């Protein structure tokens, strides 16, 4: 339970409301690609009734879970342009992501998503998303607009890559 202790957040909630634990579930979907002691420790914690690990699921089920969720968390230490983040933005799902170069290319903090560096910042982001009036709506509307821009359309990306490769392969 990520909100089992009070967190100071500027909003309209009372201290009593912030200190009461929320009963959200964390579902980790996918294989483990970064074998670190933190990830091994996290996977060992799946005995907690609020933490679940699903090895893989089809895209339709993934999108259904994303839409039904409170948000998507991307904790990758390094990332290119995450397709999962872009899908969440298109689906209207708020994104909370680790501050790394790939995620920062997609997310403007507090506008199209929330960025964190430390576990405490992640906790603050999660609390803000639940407690701050209008934050979810603001972020998802901005993210949907942002991700629909021409530079994120597949055909434009293919043309850009083709141009880059053609330039690199010129004698």
PDB file of C-alpha atoms in Angstrom:
ATOM      1  CA  UNK A   1       0.000   0.000   0.000  1.00  0.00           C
ATOM      2  CA  UNK A   2       1.814   3.035  -1.244  1.00  0.00           C
ATOM      3  CA  UNK A   3      -0.068   5.556   0.853  1.00  0.00           C
ATOM      4  CA  UNK A   4       0.142   3.971   4.294  1.00  0.00           C
ATOM      5  CA  UNK A   5       1.850   7.035   5.798  1.00  0.00           C
ATOM      6  CA  UNK A   6       0.881  10.700   5.475  1.00  0.00           C
ATOM      7  CA  UNK A   7       2.389  12.615   2.572  1.00  0.00           C
ATOM      8  CA  UNK A   8       2.393  16.392   2.320  1.00  0.00           C
ATOM      9  CA  UNK A   9       0.614  17.364  -0.884  1.00  0.00           C
ATOM     10  CA  UNK A  10      -0.957  20.693  -1.710  1.00  0.00           C
ATOM     11  CA  UNK A  11      -4.620  19.906  -2.263  1.00  0.00           C
ATOM     12  CA  UNK A  12      -8.059  20.073  -0.736  1.00  0.00           C
ATOM     13  CA  UNK A  13      -7.816  16.756   1.159  1.00  0.00           C
ATOM     14  CA  UNK A  14      -7.561  16.720   4.945  1.00  0.00           C
ATOM     15  CA  UNK A  15      -4.608  15.227   6.820  1.00  0.00           C
ATOM     16  CA  UNK A  16      -6.892  12.413   7.983  1.00  0.00           C
ATOM     17  CA  UNK A  17      -7.838  11.569   4.391  1.00  0.00           C
ATOM     18  CA  UNK A  18      -4.198  11.527   3.292  1.00  0.00           C
ATOM     19  CA  UNK A  19      -3.081   9.288   6.154  1.00  0.00           C
ATOM     20  CA  UNK A  20      -5.756   6.658   5.500  1.00  0.00           C
ATOM     21  CA  UNK A  21      -4.350   3.855   3.300  1.00  0.00           C
ATOM     22  CA  UNK A  22      -5.804   3.460  -0.155  1.00  0.00           C
ATOM     23  CA  UNK A  23      -6.362  -0.088  -1.276  1.00  0.00           C
ATOM     24  CA  UNK A  24      -5.004   0.055  -4.786  1.00  0.00           C
ATOM     25  CA  UNK A  25      -3.387  -2.913  -6.461  1.00  0.00           C
ATOM     26  CA  UNK A  26      -0.099  -2.821  -8.329  1.00  0.00           C
ATOM     27  CA  UNK A  27      -0.013  -5.103 -11.365  1.00  0.00           C
ATOM     28  CA  UNK A  28       3.417  -5.636 -12.913  1.00  0.00           C
ATOM     29  CA  UNK A  29       2.879  -6.813 -16.486  1.00  0.00           C
ATOM     30  CA  UNK A  30       5.645  -8.283 -18.612  1.00  0.00           C
ATOM     31  CA  UNK A  31       8.973 -10.000 -18.335  1.00  0.00           C
ATOM     32  CA  UNK A  32      11.866  -8.733 -16.276  1.00  0.00           C
ATOM     33  CA  UNK A  33      14.490  -7.286 -18.596  1.00  0.00           C
ATOM     34  CA  UNK A  34      16.584  -5.376 -16.081  1.00  0.00           C
ATOM     35  CA  UNK A  35      17.768  -7.964 -13.555  1.00  0.00           C
ATOM     36  CA  UNK A  36      18.577  -5.796 -10.557  1.00  0.00           C
ATOM     37  CA  UNK A  37      18.375  -6.503  -6.847  1.00  0.00           C
ATOM     38  CA  UNK A  38      15.498  -3.996  -6.605  1.00  0.00           C
ATOM     39  CA  UNK A  39      13.442  -5.879  -9.202  1.00  0.00           C
ATOM     40  CA  UNK A  40      14.213  -9.237  -7.557  1.00  0.00           C
ATOM     41  CA  UNK A  41      13.097  -7.754  -4.225  1.00  0.00           C
ATOM     42  CA  UNK A  42       9.931  -6.370  -5.838  1.00  0.00           C
ATOM     43  CA  UNK A  43       9.018  -9.713  -7.414  1.00  0.00           C
ATOM     44  CA  UNK A  44       9.594 -11.393  -4.049  1.00  0.00           C
ATOM     45  CA  UNK A  45       7.009  -8.986  -2.594  1.00  0.00           C
ATOM     46  CA  UNK A  46       4.247 -10.397  -4.795  1.00  0.00           C
ATOM     47  CA  UNK A  47       3.097 -12.353  -1.748  1.00  0.00           C
ATOM     48  CA  UNK A  48       1.509  -9.044  -0.718  1.00  0.00           C
ATOM     49  CA  UNK A  49      -2.198  -9.256  -1.642  1.00  0.00           C
ATOM     50  CA  UNK A  50      -1.942  -5.850  -3.363  1.00  0.00           C
ATOM     51  CA  UNK A  51       1.020  -6.708  -5.646  1.00  0.00           C
ATOM     52  CA  UNK A  52       0.595  -8.936  -8.696  1.00  0.00           C
ATOM     53  CA  UNK A  53       2.895 -10.075 -11.507  1.00  0.00           C
ATOM     54  CA  UNK A  54       1.519 -11.144 -14.884  1.00  0.00           C
ATOM     55  CA  UNK A  55       4.186 -12.490 -17.260  1.00  0.00           C
ATOM     56  CA  UNK A  56       2.441 -11.414 -20.460  1.00  0.00           C
ATOM     57  CA  UNK A  57      -1.029 -10.791 -21.869  1.00  0.00           C
ATOM     58  CA  UNK A  58      -2.441  -9.942 -25.274  1.00  0.00           C
ATOM     59  CA  UNK A  59      -2.755  -6.310 -26.365  1.00  0.00           C
ATOM     60  CA  UNK A  60      -6.565  -6.128 -25.974  1.00  0.00           C
ATOM     61  CA  UNK A  61      -6.391  -7.294 -22.349  1.00  0.00           C
ATOM     62  CA  UNK A  62      -3.481  -4.973 -21.691  1.00  0.00           C
ATOM     63  CA  UNK A  63      -5.441  -1.999 -23.028  1.00  0.00           C
ATOM     64  CA  UNK A  64      -8.499  -3.030 -20.974  1.00  0.00           C
ATOM     65  CA  UNK A  65      -6.382  -3.119 -17.813  1.00  0.00           C
ATOM     66  CA  UNK A  66      -4.806   0.218 -18.682  1.00  0.00           C
ATOM     67  CA  UNK A  67      -8.179   1.918 -19.216  1.00  0.00           C
ATOM     68  CA  UNK A  68      -9.539   0.460 -15.957  1.00  0.00           C
ATOM     69  CA  UNK A  69      -6.456   1.533 -14.007  1.00  0.00           C
ATOM     70  CA  UNK A  70      -5.690   4.684 -12.060  1.00  0.00           C
ATOM     71  CA  UNK A  71      -2.570   5.132 -14.162  1.00  0.00           C
ATOM     72  CA  UNK A  72       0.474   3.608 -15.810  1.00  0.00           C
ATOM     73  CA  UNK A  73       3.810   3.556 -13.999  1.00  0.00           C
ATOM     74  CA  UNK A  74       6.988   3.211 -16.067  1.00  0.00           C
ATOM     75  CA  UNK A  75       9.986   2.560 -13.813  1.00  0.00           C
ATOM     76  CA  UNK A  76      12.592   1.783 -16.494  1.00  0.00           C
ATOM     77  CA  UNK A  77      16.088   2.958 -15.650  1.00  0.00           C
ATOM     78  CA  UNK A  78      16.667   3.676 -19.341  1.00  0.00           C
ATOM     79  CA  UNK A  79      14.146   3.872 -22.151  1.00  0.00           C
ATOM     80  CA  UNK A  80      13.809   4.785 -25.793  1.00  0.00           C
ATOM     81  CA  UNK A  81      10.381   6.021 -26.811  1.00  0.00           C
ATOM     82  CA  UNK A  82       8.132   3.693 -24.842  1.00  0.00           C
ATOM     83  CA  UNK A  83       5.277   2.344 -26.942  1.00  0.00           C
ATOM     84  CA  UNK A  84       3.418   1.494 -23.730  1.00  0.00           C
ATOM     85  CA  UNK A  85       3.559   5.128 -22.593  1.00  0.00           C
ATOM     86  CA  UNK A  86       2.357   6.323 -25.998  1.00  0.00           C
ATOM     87  CA  UNK A  87      -0.521   3.798 -25.926  1.00  0.00           C
ATOM     88  CA  UNK A  88      -1.509   4.946 -22.429  1.00  0.00           C
ATOM     89  CA  UNK A  89      -1.531   8.573 -23.590  1.00  0.00           C
ATOM     90  CA  UNK A  90      -3.784   7.714 -26.539  1.00  0.00           C
ATOM     91  CA  UNK A  91      -6.103   5.704 -24.270  1.00  0.00           C
ATOM     92  CA  UNK A  92      -6.461   8.588 -21.806  1.00  0.00           C
ATOM     93  CA  UNK A  93      -4.540   6.857 -19.016  1.00  0.00           C
ATOM     94  CA  UNK A  94      -2.357   9.109 -16.843  1.00  0.00           C
ATOM     95  CA  UNK A  95       1.344   8.227 -16.943  1.00  0.00           C
ATOM     96  CA  UNK A  96       3.833   8.363 -14.095  1.00  0.00           C
ATOM     97  CA  UNK A  97       7.346   7.616 -15.338  1.00  0.00           C
ATOM     98  CA  UNK A  98      10.921   7.542 -14.135  1.00  0.00           C
ATOM     99  CA  UNK A  99      12.865  10.579 -15.284  1.00  0.00           C
ATOM    100  CA  UNK A 100      15.117   9.250 -18.075  1.00  0.00           C
ATOM    101  CA  UNK A 101      15.890  10.580 -21.538  1.00  0.00           C
ATOM    102  CA  UNK A 102      13.316   8.495 -23.438  1.00  0.00           C
ATOM    103  CA  UNK A 103      10.502   9.218 -20.999  1.00  0.00           C
ATOM    104  CA  UNK A 104      11.398  12.919 -20.869  1.00  0.00           C
ATOM    105  CA  UNK A 105      11.087  13.055 -24.679  1.00  0.00           C
ATOM    106  CA  UNK A 106       7.454  11.958 -24.337  1.00  0.00           C
ATOM    107  CA  UNK A 107       6.400  13.531 -21.054  1.00  0.00           C
ATOM    108  CA  UNK A 108       6.403  17.142 -19.946  1.00  0.00           C
ATOM    109  CA  UNK A 109       6.264  16.935 -16.160  1.00  0.00           C
ATOM    110  CA  UNK A 110       2.938  18.098 -14.678  1.00  0.00           C
ATOM    111  CA  UNK A 111       1.521  18.660 -18.170  1.00  0.00           C
ATOM    112  CA  UNK A 112       1.425  15.369 -20.108  1.00  0.00           C
ATOM    113  CA  UNK A 113       2.390  13.125 -17.190  1.00  0.00           C
ATOM    114  CA  UNK A 114       4.289  13.013 -13.932  1.00  0.00           C
ATOM    115  CA  UNK A 115       8.012  12.268 -13.675  1.00  0.00           C
ATOM    116  CA  UNK A 116       9.939  10.918 -10.692  1.00  0.00           C
ATOM    117  CA  UNK A 117      13.522  10.052  -9.806  1.00  0.00           C
ATOM    118  CA  UNK A 118      13.308   8.574  -6.315  1.00  0.00           C
ATOM    119  CA  UNK A 119      10.833   6.185  -4.667  1.00  0.00           C
ATOM    120  CA  UNK A 120       9.627   9.073  -2.478  1.00  0.00           C
ATOM    121  CA  UNK A 121       8.923  11.171  -5.588  1.00  0.00           C
ATOM    122  CA  UNK A 122       6.988   8.214  -7.050  1.00  0.00           C
ATOM    123  CA  UNK A 123       4.899   8.061  -3.877  1.00  0.00           C
ATOM    124  CA  UNK A 124       4.223  11.795  -4.135  1.00  0.00           C
ATOM    125  CA  UNK A 125       3.201  11.436  -7.807  1.00  0.00           C
ATOM    126  CA  UNK A 126       0.807   8.603  -6.958  1.00  0.00           C
ATOM    127  CA  UNK A 127      -0.702  10.571  -4.089  1.00  0.00           C
ATOM    128  CA  UNK A 128      -1.112  13.682  -6.244  1.00  0.00           C
ATOM    129  CA  UNK A 129      -2.853  11.695  -8.964  1.00  0.00           C
ATOM    130  CA  UNK A 130      -5.401  10.370  -6.475  1.00  0.00           C
ATOM    131  CA  UNK A 131      -5.849  13.515  -4.365  1.00  0.00           C
ATOM    132  CA  UNK A 132      -5.455  16.602  -6.560  1.00  0.00           C
ATOM    133  CA  UNK A 133      -8.733  17.726  -8.072  1.00  0.00           C
ATOM    134  CA  UNK A 134      -8.543  17.944 -11.841  1.00  0.00           C
ATOM    135  CA  UNK A 135      -4.948  16.701 -12.206  1.00  0.00           C
ATOM    136  CA  UNK A 136      -5.907  13.433 -13.910  1.00  0.00           C
ATOM    137  CA  UNK A 137      -8.191  15.205 -16.398  1.00  0.00           C
ATOM    138  CA  UNK A 138      -5.590  17.903 -17.149  1.00  0.00           C
ATOM    139  CA  UNK A 139      -2.780  15.398 -17.717  1.00  0.00           C
ATOM    140  CA  UNK A 140      -4.787  12.992 -19.868  1.00  0.00           C
ATOM    141  CA  UNK A 141      -6.228  15.762 -22.071  1.00  0.00           C
ATOM    142  CA  UNK A 142      -2.775  17.291 -22.617  1.00  0.00           C
ATOM    143  CA  UNK A 143      -1.199  13.884 -23.254  1.00  0.00           C
ATOM    144  CA  UNK A 144      -3.858  12.896 -25.804  1.00  0.00           C
ATOM    145  CA  UNK A 145      -3.332  16.158 -27.668  1.00  0.00           C
ATOM    146  CA  UNK A 146       0.468  15.844 -27.480  1.00  0.00           C
ATOM    147  CA  UNK A 147       0.678  12.232 -28.677  1.00  0.00           C
ATOM    148  CA  UNK A 148      -1.573  12.944 -31.676  1.00  0.00           C
ATOM    149  CA  UNK A 149       0.933  15.417 -33.103  1.00  0.00           C
ATOM    150  CA  UNK A 150       2.425  14.540 -36.520  1.00  0.00           C
ATOM    151  CA  UNK A 151       5.842  13.530 -35.177  1.00  0.00           C
ATOM    152  CA  UNK A 152       4.267  10.555 -33.372  1.00  0.00           C
ATOM    153  CA  UNK A 153       2.335   9.192 -36.338  1.00  0.00           C
ATOM    154  CA  UNK A 154       3.795   5.953 -37.659  1.00  0.00           C
ATOM    155  CA  UNK A 155       4.050   7.087 -41.289  1.00  0.00           C
ATOM    156  CA  UNK A 156       5.927  10.232 -40.300  1.00  0.00           C
ATOM    157  CA  UNK A 157       8.317   8.227 -38.123  1.00  0.00           C
ATOM    158  CA  UNK A 158       8.964   5.757 -40.951  1.00  0.00           C
ATOM    159  CA  UNK A 159       9.734   8.630 -43.316  1.00  0.00           C
ATOM    160  CA  UNK A 160      12.059  10.206 -40.738  1.00  0.00           C
ATOM    161  CA  UNK A 161      13.940   6.928 -40.211  1.00  0.00           C
ATOM    162  CA  UNK A 162      14.142   6.374 -43.968  1.00  0.00           C
ATOM    163  CA  UNK A 163      15.652   9.838 -44.394  1.00  0.00           C
ATOM    164  CA  UNK A 164      18.177   9.237 -41.603  1.00  0.00           C
ATOM    165  CA  UNK A 165      19.214   5.857 -43.019  1.00  0.00           C
ATOM    166  CA  UNK A 166      19.490   7.246 -46.541  1.00  0.00           C
ATOM    167  CA  UNK A 167      21.729  10.039 -45.280  1.00  0.00           C
ATOM    168  CA  UNK A 168      23.921   7.625 -43.325  1.00  0.00           C
ATOM    169  CA  UNK A 169      24.270   5.222 -46.255  1.00  0.00           C
ATOM    170  CA  UNK A 170      25.297   7.876 -48.785  1.00  0.00           C
ATOM    171  CA  UNK A 171      28.884   7.461 -50.005  1.00  0.00           C
TER     172      UNK A 171
END
